[in-house]
C-alpha cells in the first residue's frame, strides 16, 4: 500500500483541526475527508500518527483522567 503524501495546505488544515480536537469522531473524520478530498482512512491514520507524535514530543505529565480531552476549552484558564 503506497504512502499518501499530504500537501502542505492540507497538513495545515489537519493541524488546525487537531488543535481543536485531537480525537475526532468517525463523523468528524468523514466530514474532514470530504472537505479535504482525502480518503477517510488517510485522515484517520493521520490523526492516529499525530497523536502518537504528540505523546513522544510531550511526555505524559498529566495522568489526571481519561476525560482530559474534555478540558480542551479550559486551557486558557491556566494563563494568568
Short mmCIF file of N, CA and C in Angstrom, two decimals:
data_model
loop_
_atom_site.label_atom_id
_atom_site.label_comp_id
_atom_site.label_asym_id
_atom_site.label_seq_id
_atom_site.Cartn_x
_atom_site.Cartn_y
_atom_site.Cartn_z
N UNK A 1 0.86 -1.20 0.00
CA UNK A 1 0.00 0.00 0.00
C UNK A 1 0.89 1.24 0.00
N UNK A 2 0.60 2.13 -0.93
CA UNK A 2 1.54 3.25 -1.08
C UNK A 2 1.25 4.33 -0.06
N UNK A 3 2.31 4.98 0.36
CA UNK A 3 2.17 6.10 1.31
C UNK A 3 1.49 7.26 0.62
N UNK A 4 0.54 7.86 1.30
CA UNK A 4 -0.10 9.05 0.74
C UNK A 4 0.69 10.26 1.21
N UNK A 5 1.17 11.04 0.28
CA UNK A 5 1.84 12.27 0.70
C UNK A 5 0.78 13.36 0.73
N UNK A 6 0.74 14.06 1.84
CA UNK A 6 -0.31 15.07 2.04
C UNK A 6 0.28 16.45 1.78
N UNK A 7 -0.43 17.22 1.01
CA UNK A 7 0.06 18.56 0.65
C UNK A 7 0.14 19.46 1.88
N UNK A 8 1.02 20.43 1.80
CA UNK A 8 1.26 21.33 2.93
C UNK A 8 -0.03 22.01 3.37
N UNK A 9 -0.79 22.51 2.42
CA UNK A 9 -2.02 23.23 2.76
C UNK A 9 -3.00 22.32 3.50
N UNK A 10 -3.03 21.06 3.10
CA UNK A 10 -3.92 20.10 3.75
C UNK A 10 -3.39 19.75 5.14
N UNK A 11 -2.08 19.59 5.25
CA UNK A 11 -1.48 19.35 6.57
C UNK A 11 -1.83 20.47 7.52
N UNK A 12 -1.77 21.70 7.03
CA UNK A 12 -2.09 22.85 7.89
C UNK A 12 -3.54 22.76 8.37
N UNK A 13 -4.43 22.41 7.46
CA UNK A 13 -5.84 22.27 7.82
C UNK A 13 -6.01 21.17 8.87
N UNK A 14 -5.30 20.07 8.68
CA UNK A 14 -5.38 18.97 9.64
C UNK A 14 -4.81 19.38 11.00
N UNK A 15 -3.72 20.12 10.98
CA UNK A 15 -3.11 20.59 12.23
C UNK A 15 -4.09 21.46 13.01
N UNK A 16 -4.78 22.34 12.29
CA UNK A 16 -5.75 23.23 12.94
C UNK A 16 -6.85 22.39 13.59
N UNK A 17 -7.34 21.41 12.84
CA UNK A 17 -8.38 20.53 13.38
C UNK A 17 -7.86 19.77 14.59
N UNK A 18 -6.60 19.34 14.49
CA UNK A 18 -6.00 18.57 15.58
C UNK A 18 -5.92 19.41 16.85
N UNK A 19 -5.59 20.69 16.69
CA UNK A 19 -5.52 21.58 17.86
C UNK A 19 -6.89 21.73 18.50
N UNK A 20 -7.90 21.83 17.65
CA UNK A 20 -9.26 21.98 18.17
C UNK A 20 -9.73 20.70 18.82
N UNK A 21 -9.41 19.59 18.17
CA UNK A 21 -9.94 18.31 18.62
C UNK A 21 -9.02 17.18 18.19
N UNK A 22 -8.14 16.74 19.09
CA UNK A 22 -7.18 15.69 18.73
C UNK A 22 -7.82 14.31 18.56
N UNK A 23 -9.07 14.17 19.04
CA UNK A 23 -9.72 12.86 18.91
C UNK A 23 -11.06 13.00 18.19
N UNK A 24 -11.02 13.19 16.89
CA UNK A 24 -12.27 13.37 16.14
C UNK A 24 -13.08 12.08 16.08
N UNK A 25 -14.39 12.21 16.06
CA UNK A 25 -15.26 11.05 15.91
C UNK A 25 -15.21 10.58 14.46
N UNK A 26 -15.79 9.42 14.21
CA UNK A 26 -15.86 8.89 12.84
C UNK A 26 -16.57 9.90 11.94
N UNK A 27 -17.58 10.55 12.50
CA UNK A 27 -18.34 11.54 11.73
C UNK A 27 -17.46 12.74 11.38
N UNK A 28 -16.69 13.20 12.37
CA UNK A 28 -15.76 14.31 12.13
C UNK A 28 -14.80 13.96 11.00
N UNK A 29 -14.27 12.74 11.06
CA UNK A 29 -13.29 12.30 10.07
C UNK A 29 -13.92 12.26 8.69
N UNK A 30 -15.15 11.77 8.62
CA UNK A 30 -15.86 11.72 7.34
C UNK A 30 -16.01 13.12 6.75
N UNK A 31 -16.46 14.06 7.59
CA UNK A 31 -16.64 15.44 7.13
C UNK A 31 -15.33 16.05 6.67
N UNK A 32 -14.30 15.82 7.46
CA UNK A 32 -12.99 16.38 7.16
C UNK A 32 -12.45 15.80 5.85
N UNK A 33 -12.61 14.50 5.70
CA UNK A 33 -12.15 13.82 4.48
C UNK A 33 -12.87 14.40 3.26
N UNK A 34 -14.17 14.64 3.42
CA UNK A 34 -14.94 15.23 2.32
C UNK A 34 -14.42 16.62 1.98
N UNK A 35 -14.23 17.43 3.01
CA UNK A 35 -13.76 18.80 2.80
C UNK A 35 -12.40 18.83 2.11
N UNK A 36 -11.51 17.96 2.56
CA UNK A 36 -10.14 17.99 2.06
C UNK A 36 -9.95 17.07 0.86
N UNK A 37 -11.02 16.36 0.51
CA UNK A 37 -10.99 15.41 -0.60
C UNK A 37 -9.89 14.37 -0.42
N UNK A 38 -9.88 13.80 0.77
CA UNK A 38 -8.97 12.71 1.10
C UNK A 38 -9.79 11.47 1.43
N UNK A 39 -9.13 10.32 1.43
CA UNK A 39 -9.77 9.11 1.91
C UNK A 39 -9.98 9.25 3.42
N UNK A 40 -11.10 8.71 3.90
CA UNK A 40 -11.34 8.74 5.35
C UNK A 40 -10.20 8.06 6.09
N UNK A 41 -9.74 6.95 5.52
CA UNK A 41 -8.66 6.19 6.14
C UNK A 41 -7.40 7.04 6.30
N UNK A 42 -7.12 7.85 5.29
CA UNK A 42 -5.93 8.72 5.33
C UNK A 42 -6.05 9.71 6.48
N UNK A 43 -7.22 10.30 6.61
CA UNK A 43 -7.44 11.28 7.68
C UNK A 43 -7.34 10.60 9.04
N UNK A 44 -7.97 9.43 9.14
CA UNK A 44 -7.97 8.70 10.42
C UNK A 44 -6.54 8.35 10.83
N UNK A 45 -5.78 7.82 9.90
CA UNK A 45 -4.40 7.43 10.18
C UNK A 45 -3.56 8.65 10.52
N UNK A 46 -3.81 9.77 9.82
CA UNK A 46 -3.04 10.99 10.12
C UNK A 46 -3.24 11.39 11.58
N UNK A 47 -4.51 11.35 12.02
CA UNK A 47 -4.79 11.72 13.42
C UNK A 47 -4.14 10.74 14.39
N UNK A 48 -4.19 9.46 14.07
CA UNK A 48 -3.52 8.45 14.92
C UNK A 48 -2.04 8.76 15.03
N UNK A 49 -1.42 8.99 13.90
CA UNK A 49 0.02 9.27 13.88
C UNK A 49 0.34 10.55 14.62
N UNK A 50 -0.51 11.53 14.43
CA UNK A 50 -0.29 12.84 15.04
C UNK A 50 -0.36 12.71 16.57
N UNK A 51 -1.32 11.90 17.04
CA UNK A 51 -1.44 11.71 18.49
C UNK A 51 -0.22 10.97 19.04
N UNK A 52 0.28 10.01 18.29
CA UNK A 52 1.48 9.28 18.71
C UNK A 52 2.66 10.23 18.79
N UNK A 53 2.77 11.09 17.78
CA UNK A 53 3.86 12.06 17.74
C UNK A 53 3.77 12.99 18.96
N UNK A 54 2.56 13.41 19.25
CA UNK A 54 2.31 14.29 20.39
C UNK A 54 2.80 13.62 21.67
N UNK A 55 2.52 12.33 21.81
CA UNK A 55 2.95 11.59 23.00
C UNK A 55 4.46 11.59 23.12
N UNK A 56 5.14 11.40 21.99
CA UNK A 56 6.60 11.36 22.02
C UNK A 56 7.18 12.73 22.35
N UNK A 57 6.57 13.77 21.79
CA UNK A 57 7.09 15.12 21.97
C UNK A 57 6.85 15.59 23.39
N UNK A 58 5.63 15.42 23.87
CA UNK A 58 5.30 15.86 25.24
C UNK A 58 5.11 14.63 26.11
N UNK A 59 6.05 14.36 27.00
CA UNK A 59 5.89 13.21 27.89
C UNK A 59 4.63 13.36 28.73
N UNK A 60 3.93 12.27 28.97
CA UNK A 60 2.64 12.36 29.65
C UNK A 60 2.79 12.81 31.10
N UNK A 61 2.69 14.09 31.33
CA UNK A 61 2.75 14.62 32.69
C UNK A 61 1.37 14.58 33.32
N UNK A 62 0.36 14.68 32.49
CA UNK A 62 -1.00 14.71 33.02
C UNK A 62 -1.64 13.33 32.90
N UNK A 63 -1.60 12.59 33.99
CA UNK A 63 -2.31 11.32 34.05
C UNK A 63 -3.56 11.50 34.92
N UNK A 64 -4.16 12.65 34.79
CA UNK A 64 -5.25 13.01 35.69
C UNK A 64 -6.42 12.07 35.48
N UNK A 65 -6.94 12.06 34.25
CA UNK A 65 -8.07 11.18 33.97
C UNK A 65 -8.22 11.03 32.47
N UNK A 66 -9.03 10.05 32.09
CA UNK A 66 -9.24 9.81 30.67
C UNK A 66 -10.03 10.94 30.03
N UNK A 67 -10.69 11.75 30.86
CA UNK A 67 -11.51 12.83 30.32
C UNK A 67 -10.70 14.09 30.06
N UNK A 68 -9.38 13.94 29.99
CA UNK A 68 -8.53 15.10 29.73
C UNK A 68 -8.92 15.78 28.43
N UNK A 69 -9.43 14.98 27.47
CA UNK A 69 -9.80 15.56 26.18
C UNK A 69 -10.98 16.51 26.31
N UNK A 70 -11.73 16.41 27.41
CA UNK A 70 -12.86 17.32 27.61
C UNK A 70 -12.42 18.67 28.13
N UNK A 71 -11.17 18.78 28.52
CA UNK A 71 -10.70 20.02 29.12
C UNK A 71 -10.13 20.99 28.10
N UNK A 72 -10.25 20.65 26.82
CA UNK A 72 -9.66 21.50 25.79
C UNK A 72 -10.10 22.95 25.92
N UNK A 73 -11.36 23.15 26.32
CA UNK A 73 -11.89 24.51 26.37
C UNK A 73 -11.33 25.29 27.55
N UNK A 74 -10.78 24.59 28.54
CA UNK A 74 -10.33 25.27 29.75
C UNK A 74 -8.86 25.63 29.70
N UNK A 75 -8.20 25.32 28.59
CA UNK A 75 -6.76 25.53 28.53
C UNK A 75 -6.37 26.97 28.85
N UNK A 76 -7.20 27.91 28.43
CA UNK A 76 -6.84 29.31 28.62
C UNK A 76 -6.92 29.74 30.08
N UNK A 77 -7.63 28.99 30.87
CA UNK A 77 -7.81 29.35 32.27
C UNK A 77 -6.49 29.36 33.03
N UNK A 78 -5.51 28.60 32.54
CA UNK A 78 -4.25 28.47 33.26
C UNK A 78 -3.30 29.61 33.00
N UNK A 79 -3.58 30.43 31.99
CA UNK A 79 -2.66 31.52 31.68
C UNK A 79 -3.04 32.74 32.50
N UNK A 80 -2.33 33.00 33.57
CA UNK A 80 -2.68 34.11 34.46
C UNK A 80 -2.10 35.41 33.94
#
